Every structure is written in C-alpha cells, then in structure tokens.
Amino acid sequence: MKLVNYKLKYDFAPNRIGMMLHNNVVDLEQAFKQMIENDDSQESVCPPPHDPETFYAQAPSSIKTAEKVYTYIQNHQPQTQYKREDVILETPVPNPSKIICTGINYADHIKEMGSEPPEFPVLFSKFTNALIGPEDDIHKINATKKLDYEVELAVVIGKKASNVKKEDVYDYIAGYTIANDTSARDLQKRTVQWLQGKSLDHTTPIGPWLVTKDELTDPANLKIQSSVNGEVRQSSNTKHLIFDIPFLISFISELITLNPGDIILTGTADGVGLAMDPPQFLQDGDIVKVEIEEIGFMENKITDR
C-alpha cells in the first residue's frame, strides 16, 4: 500500500490522506465510508483520521484501518478517485517530531569523502523547515555555492519505540520512502557540526509516498540511484549499508524515544558531487532525480533564492 499526503490542485482545502491505486489517488476517508456502507462486517472498525498529521500520530491503528480499506478498494471500484495529474503530493509525513539522519553509512561513500569507518552511527538532525514535497523546487540560497545531492532510503516509525531490540525493529516501522538529503557542503564543512549545511529551508524533498512494510518486505536489498540532468551520479544498493536498519533503529531508540511519524534517513551512497573531479555542485535549473527500487522516484528542480 502506498499512502500519500495530497491536496487537489486549485483547491484550498487542507491536505488529506490518500492511497495510490493504479496511478490514481483514492481518498482514505471516502473509501472507508464506502466500505462501511457496503460491508456490514466492517462496522466495528474505527474511522481513520483524514488529515495526515493525525493519521501518523495514531499509528499503528490508523495504518491497520487503512490496510483494510485498501484491501476493500482493490476488489471494489472506488466511488471517488482522482487522476494523478489533478493532485499535488506533499511530503508523506507533514510534521514529524524528529528527523534523524545518518552520515557516512556506505563504505564507498566513506572512501570518496576521505573519512574513516565509524565505530558507531554518525547521527545528526534536520528540522521540518527543510522538508518539501516530491514535486517542489529545491531552494538554493545565496549563502551556499556548493549545494549537493544525496539519495537516501528513509524509514518512517509506526509506533512509539524505546530500547527496541534489533530482532523486533520491524514491528515499529510504518514503512519506507525516499529522501534527497541535499547538503550545502561549504556550510557543512566550515564547523565540526554539520547542522547548518543540512537543514536549510526548503531543501529536503521526501516522497513521493510511503510504502507500507507489508508491501516492501526486504528494505535491505534495494537499488538506489540519483541523477542530475539525466546523468547518473549515484548507483548502489541498500545491502551495502554499514549499519543496517535493525541496528540503526535499535541504536537510536536506546538514546531517543521515537514516535509514530518520526523519519530516519539511513545515509547516502558514493557518487556525490563533492567527490567528483572536479566537484560538481547543483546550479539553478538543474533537475535532480532520486529513485529507489520498489518505492519510486522524485524529480526536483533547483531554484536560486
């Protein structure tokens, strides 16, 4: 199941939770009402929240309801659905309480950056001001001349997680999506802390949807790729993660309590612009495409601001 945070074009109504069905968007609340009206056995199911923030805050129960609705609409024509071109997709989780990122987590990326393999995961944070939708422009401000791209698998937490054992981690995951952890290398490198180069306004697209864990069952073996203006720059596989998803979530949850809707970025592969000879940084008008097998892709334009 692919869950989306969407709004209709030319409509000022608040964003809503939907599901992708054959490249169309089906509104979750409307489909739930249809299911209840036509299937008496589902009358005891609690209605799901229609707004995305509440939906993820109420996970995992809200996701379980969505799964029932999705099963229903696969076998029954939805009364209301919207063509993909008639909607705007926003970042799947609109206001996570935490965005925790992982640095230098692919061996080849460590090598190209001239770093040493870490003993423990290198963690840093982003703030929600950086998040944008899968169709939005990435803003390049005057403060940076070295804006870089980083395709990453993002994990969305599905229920409160604290001191989780590695073997239990997948019980706490809602699903997976794609992130482009764009990085202002000149700002990132001017101090020992990376935050100022990693959390600029309107720079981190997430999306295009969240693929629930029942559909994406092997996140440890996914092709991951980025390109700039059609030229492939990064091409790897999540099997090359140094600290895999079970280790990461377990490690983080020993330090920080994770809440439903929190986003964990797992790190990027080799091929970033900084490591090219000569370095190649993003410029106004560039089109960056990031894609991950079994999830999809995003294309975002770089715009000077």
Short mmCIF file of C-alpha atoms in Angstrom, two decimals:
data_model
loop_
_atom_site.label_atom_id
_atom_site.label_comp_id
_atom_site.label_asym_id
_atom_site.label_seq_id
_atom_site.Cartn_x
_atom_site.Cartn_y
_atom_site.Cartn_z
CA MET A 1 0.00 0.00 0.00
CA LYS A 2 1.25 3.44 -0.94
CA LEU A 3 -0.01 6.21 1.36
CA VAL A 4 0.03 9.81 0.17
CA ASN A 5 -0.42 13.22 1.70
CA TYR A 6 -2.29 15.07 -1.04
CA LYS A 7 -4.41 18.04 -1.96
CA LEU A 8 -6.40 18.79 -5.06
CA LYS A 9 -4.99 21.36 -7.45
CA TYR A 10 -6.77 24.72 -7.31
CA ASP A 11 -8.40 23.73 -4.01
CA PHE A 12 -7.65 25.48 -0.72
CA ALA A 13 -8.93 22.62 1.43
CA PRO A 14 -6.47 21.09 3.94
CA ASN A 15 -4.31 18.18 2.90
CA ARG A 16 -5.70 14.69 3.25
CA ILE A 17 -4.51 11.10 3.47
CA GLY A 18 -4.99 9.01 0.35
CA MET A 19 -3.88 5.75 -1.22
CA MET A 20 -2.45 5.11 -4.66
CA LEU A 21 -4.46 2.77 -6.85
CA HIS A 22 -3.33 2.25 -10.47
CA ASN A 23 -1.73 5.72 -10.53
CA ASN A 24 -4.89 7.33 -9.16
CA VAL A 25 -5.35 8.77 -5.68
CA VAL A 26 -8.19 7.35 -3.58
CA ASP A 27 -9.18 9.40 -0.54
CA LEU A 28 -8.91 7.19 2.56
CA GLU A 29 -11.85 8.68 4.44
CA GLN A 30 -14.19 8.49 1.44
CA ALA A 31 -13.14 4.92 0.70
CA PHE A 32 -13.69 3.99 4.34
CA LYS A 33 -17.25 5.33 4.21
CA GLN A 34 -17.88 3.33 1.04
CA MET A 35 -16.55 0.19 2.71
CA ILE A 36 -18.75 0.62 5.78
CA GLU A 37 -21.85 1.30 3.68
CA ASN A 38 -21.35 -1.86 1.63
CA ASP A 39 -19.79 -4.30 4.11
CA ASP A 40 -21.63 -4.85 7.39
CA SER A 41 -18.75 -6.89 8.79
CA GLN A 42 -16.59 -3.73 8.93
CA GLU A 43 -18.98 -1.62 11.02
CA SER A 44 -16.88 -2.05 14.17
CA VAL A 45 -13.77 -0.59 12.53
CA CYS A 46 -12.90 2.88 13.80
CA PRO A 47 -12.79 5.56 11.09
CA PRO A 48 -9.28 6.73 10.17
CA PRO A 49 -8.19 10.36 10.57
CA HIS A 50 -8.42 12.28 7.31
CA ASP A 51 -5.53 14.67 8.00
CA PRO A 52 -2.00 13.28 7.59
CA GLU A 53 -0.50 14.55 10.83
CA THR A 54 -3.20 12.95 12.99
CA PHE A 55 -3.12 9.82 10.87
CA TYR A 56 0.53 9.11 11.69
CA ALA A 57 0.16 10.22 15.30
CA GLN A 58 -2.46 7.49 15.69
CA ALA A 59 -0.36 4.75 14.12
CA PRO A 60 -0.30 1.78 14.15
CA SER A 61 -4.11 1.57 14.49
CA SER A 62 -4.71 4.08 11.69
CA ILE A 63 -2.45 2.13 9.33
CA LYS A 64 -4.24 -1.13 10.14
CA THR A 65 -7.53 0.53 9.23
CA ALA A 66 -6.01 1.84 6.01
CA GLU A 67 -4.89 -1.69 5.12
CA LYS A 68 -8.47 -2.95 5.48
CA VAL A 69 -9.75 -0.13 3.30
CA TYR A 70 -7.04 -0.77 0.71
CA THR A 71 -7.96 -4.47 0.55
CA TYR A 72 -11.59 -3.45 0.02
CA ILE A 73 -10.95 -0.97 -2.81
CA GLN A 74 -8.73 -3.44 -4.63
CA ASN A 75 -11.83 -5.58 -5.07
CA HIS A 76 -14.44 -2.81 -5.43
CA GLN A 77 -14.40 0.21 -7.71
CA PRO A 78 -13.87 3.35 -5.56
CA GLN A 79 -16.73 5.78 -5.86
CA THR A 80 -14.31 8.71 -5.81
CA GLN A 81 -10.75 8.78 -7.08
CA TYR A 82 -8.55 11.45 -8.57
CA LYS A 83 -6.21 11.31 -11.52
CA ARG A 84 -2.56 11.75 -10.64
CA GLU A 85 -2.34 14.97 -12.65
CA ASP A 86 -5.20 16.51 -10.65
CA VAL A 87 -3.48 16.31 -7.27
CA ILE A 88 -0.39 17.72 -5.59
CA LEU A 89 1.60 15.31 -3.46
CA GLU A 90 3.23 16.65 -0.33
CA THR A 91 5.82 15.05 1.93
CA PRO A 92 4.14 11.85 3.22
CA VAL A 93 4.56 12.79 6.90
CA PRO A 94 3.90 16.53 7.18
CA ASN A 95 5.23 17.36 10.64
CA PRO A 96 7.41 14.64 12.19
CA SER A 97 8.52 15.26 15.74
CA LYS A 98 12.03 14.18 14.79
CA ILE A 99 14.10 13.80 11.62
CA ILE A 100 17.25 11.84 12.44
CA CYS A 101 19.87 11.42 9.73
CA THR A 102 22.79 9.01 9.39
CA GLY A 103 26.11 10.12 7.96
CA ILE A 104 28.81 8.08 6.18
CA ASN A 105 26.90 4.79 6.24
CA TYR A 106 28.06 3.30 2.90
CA ALA A 107 31.68 2.11 2.65
CA ASP A 108 32.29 3.56 -0.82
CA HIS A 109 30.92 6.93 0.27
CA ILE A 110 33.26 6.91 3.27
CA LYS A 111 36.17 6.27 0.91
CA GLU A 112 35.26 9.05 -1.53
CA MET A 113 34.82 11.53 1.34
CA GLY A 114 38.23 10.65 2.80
CA SER A 115 36.69 9.59 6.10
CA GLU A 116 37.30 6.69 8.43
CA PRO A 117 34.67 3.97 9.02
CA PRO A 118 32.76 4.98 12.17
CA GLU A 119 32.63 2.78 15.26
CA PHE A 120 29.09 3.98 15.92
CA PRO A 121 26.45 5.52 13.63
CA VAL A 122 27.08 9.19 12.86
CA LEU A 123 23.81 10.91 13.67
CA PHE A 124 22.62 14.44 13.03
CA SER A 125 19.23 16.10 12.84
CA LYS A 126 17.12 18.04 10.40
CA PHE A 127 14.18 20.28 11.16
CA THR A 128 10.80 20.41 9.46
CA ASN A 129 11.64 23.73 7.78
CA ALA A 130 13.87 21.74 5.42
CA LEU A 131 11.17 19.32 4.29
CA ILE A 132 9.41 19.76 0.94
CA GLY A 133 7.16 17.61 -1.18
CA PRO A 134 8.23 15.30 -4.01
CA GLU A 135 7.21 17.82 -6.67
CA ASP A 136 8.57 21.03 -5.09
CA ASP A 137 11.60 23.02 -6.16
CA ILE A 138 14.73 22.76 -4.03
CA HIS A 139 15.81 26.25 -2.97
CA LYS A 140 19.45 27.24 -3.36
CA ILE A 141 20.14 30.31 -1.27
CA ASN A 142 22.99 32.81 -1.74
CA ALA A 143 24.71 31.59 1.43
CA THR A 144 25.87 28.41 -0.33
CA LYS A 145 27.83 27.88 -3.53
CA LYS A 146 28.22 24.13 -3.03
CA LEU A 147 24.78 22.53 -2.89
CA ASP A 148 24.98 18.74 -3.26
CA TYR A 149 22.53 15.84 -3.70
CA GLU A 150 22.20 12.66 -1.59
CA VAL A 151 19.65 9.95 -2.34
CA GLU A 152 18.64 8.04 0.80
CA LEU A 153 16.20 5.39 1.95
CA ALA A 154 14.01 6.91 4.65
CA VAL A 155 12.31 4.86 7.35
CA VAL A 156 9.08 6.10 8.97
CA ILE A 157 8.38 4.95 12.52
CA GLY A 158 4.98 3.33 13.07
CA LYS A 159 4.69 3.20 16.86
CA LYS A 160 6.44 4.53 19.93
CA ALA A 161 9.88 2.95 20.17
CA SER A 162 12.23 2.91 23.13
CA ASN A 163 15.01 0.39 23.81
CA VAL A 164 13.92 -1.79 20.92
CA LYS A 165 15.82 -5.00 20.29
CA LYS A 166 17.24 -5.48 16.79
CA GLU A 167 15.09 -8.54 16.18
CA ASP A 168 11.94 -6.53 16.99
CA VAL A 169 12.68 -3.40 14.95
CA TYR A 170 10.37 -4.15 12.02
CA ASP A 171 7.41 -4.23 14.41
CA TYR A 172 7.99 -0.50 14.95
CA ILE A 173 8.22 0.56 11.31
CA ALA A 174 5.30 2.03 9.38
CA GLY A 175 7.02 1.99 6.00
CA TYR A 176 9.59 3.49 3.69
CA THR A 177 10.02 6.46 1.41
CA ILE A 178 12.75 8.37 -0.45
CA ALA A 179 14.71 11.40 0.72
CA ASN A 180 17.13 13.71 -1.05
CA ASP A 181 19.35 14.93 1.77
CA THR A 182 20.67 17.92 -0.12
CA SER A 183 23.75 19.30 1.60
CA ALA A 184 25.39 22.72 1.48
CA ARG A 185 28.95 21.42 1.59
CA ASP A 186 30.60 24.80 2.22
CA LEU A 187 28.33 25.42 5.20
CA GLN A 188 28.54 21.82 6.40
CA LYS A 189 32.34 21.80 6.38
CA ARG A 190 33.06 25.17 8.00
CA THR A 191 32.48 23.77 11.51
CA VAL A 192 32.73 20.32 13.09
CA GLN A 193 28.93 20.24 13.39
CA TRP A 194 27.02 19.53 10.15
CA LEU A 195 23.64 21.03 11.03
CA GLN A 196 23.96 24.37 9.24
CA GLY A 197 24.67 22.64 5.94
CA LYS A 198 21.94 20.06 6.36
CA SER A 199 18.78 21.89 7.42
CA LEU A 200 18.39 24.89 5.15
CA ASP A 201 14.86 25.99 4.35
CA HIS A 202 13.05 24.13 1.58
CA THR A 203 15.89 21.78 0.65
CA THR A 204 14.91 18.20 1.52
CA PRO A 205 12.27 16.54 -0.65
CA ILE A 206 10.62 13.44 0.81
CA GLY A 207 8.25 11.15 -1.06
CA PRO A 208 6.51 10.56 -3.32
CA TRP A 209 4.60 8.31 -0.91
CA LEU A 210 5.07 5.95 1.99
CA VAL A 211 5.24 2.28 1.01
CA THR A 212 3.98 0.26 3.97
CA LYS A 213 6.15 -2.53 5.32
CA ASP A 214 3.70 -5.25 4.29
CA GLU A 215 4.35 -4.32 0.64
CA LEU A 216 8.09 -3.62 0.89
CA THR A 217 9.34 -6.62 2.82
CA ASP A 218 13.09 -6.52 2.04
CA PRO A 219 14.47 -2.99 2.53
CA ALA A 220 17.96 -4.48 2.84
CA ASN A 221 18.21 -5.19 -0.91
CA LEU A 222 17.01 -2.20 -2.91
CA LYS A 223 18.70 -0.48 -5.82
CA ILE A 224 19.27 3.21 -5.02
CA GLN A 225 20.18 5.84 -7.60
CA SER A 226 20.42 9.56 -8.31
CA SER A 227 20.94 11.55 -11.50
CA VAL A 228 21.41 15.20 -12.41
CA ASN A 229 20.00 16.40 -15.72
CA GLY A 230 19.79 12.77 -16.84
CA GLU A 231 23.37 11.83 -15.90
CA VAL A 232 23.53 9.01 -13.35
CA ARG A 233 25.67 10.09 -10.39
CA GLN A 234 24.91 7.58 -7.63
CA SER A 235 24.11 3.90 -8.11
CA SER A 236 24.24 1.43 -5.25
CA ASN A 237 22.14 -0.91 -3.15
CA THR A 238 20.90 -0.76 0.43
CA LYS A 239 22.63 -4.08 1.08
CA HIS A 240 25.82 -2.01 1.33
CA LEU A 241 24.68 -0.10 4.42
CA ILE A 242 27.30 -0.37 7.16
CA PHE A 243 24.73 -0.01 9.93
CA ASP A 244 21.56 -1.69 8.68
CA ILE A 245 18.01 -0.71 9.58
CA PRO A 246 17.59 -3.07 12.56
CA PHE A 247 20.87 -1.86 14.06
CA LEU A 248 20.10 1.82 13.41
CA ILE A 249 16.61 1.83 14.89
CA SER A 250 17.71 -0.22 17.89
CA PHE A 251 20.74 2.03 18.45
CA ILE A 252 18.75 5.27 18.16
CA SER A 253 15.89 4.00 20.33
CA GLU A 254 18.37 3.34 23.18
CA LEU A 255 19.18 7.05 23.15
CA ILE A 256 15.99 8.74 21.99
CA THR A 257 12.36 7.69 22.20
CA LEU A 258 10.97 7.55 18.67
CA ASN A 259 7.37 8.50 18.00
CA PRO A 260 4.97 7.49 15.22
CA GLY A 261 5.76 9.56 12.15
CA ASP A 262 9.40 10.18 13.02
CA ILE A 263 11.70 9.88 10.00
CA ILE A 264 15.10 8.16 9.95
CA LEU A 265 17.39 8.82 6.97
CA THR A 266 19.77 5.90 6.54
CA GLY A 267 22.67 7.51 4.67
CA THR A 268 23.77 8.02 1.08
CA ALA A 269 25.96 6.12 -1.36
CA ASP A 270 29.07 7.16 -3.28
CA GLY A 271 28.83 9.46 -6.28
CA VAL A 272 28.06 12.78 -4.63
CA GLY A 273 29.04 15.99 -6.39
CA LEU A 274 31.67 16.94 -3.83
CA ALA A 275 33.68 13.81 -4.62
CA MET A 276 33.75 14.28 -8.40
CA ASP A 277 36.88 15.52 -10.19
CA PRO A 278 36.32 18.38 -10.48
CA PRO A 279 33.47 18.72 -7.94
CA GLN A 280 30.05 19.22 -9.50
CA PHE A 281 27.53 21.16 -7.44
CA LEU A 282 23.90 21.89 -8.16
CA GLN A 283 23.01 25.02 -10.12
CA ASP A 284 19.84 26.95 -10.83
CA GLY A 285 17.67 24.99 -13.26
CA ASP A 286 19.24 21.58 -12.62
CA ILE A 287 16.85 18.63 -12.38
CA VAL A 288 17.72 16.08 -9.71
CA LYS A 289 16.10 12.65 -9.87
CA VAL A 290 16.35 10.26 -6.95
CA GLU A 291 14.89 6.76 -7.08
CA ILE A 292 14.74 3.60 -5.02
CA GLU A 293 13.60 0.20 -6.23
CA GLU A 294 10.07 -0.80 -5.14
CA ILE A 295 9.29 2.74 -3.97
CA GLY A 296 9.50 5.04 -6.99
CA PHE A 297 11.25 8.29 -7.79
CA MET A 298 11.20 12.06 -7.29
CA GLU A 299 12.32 14.80 -9.65
CA ASN A 300 13.03 18.25 -8.24
CA LYS A 301 14.26 21.43 -9.88
CA ILE A 302 16.96 23.59 -8.30
CA THR A 303 15.87 27.22 -7.97
CA ASP A 304 18.05 30.13 -6.86
CA ARG A 305 16.53 32.11 -3.99
#
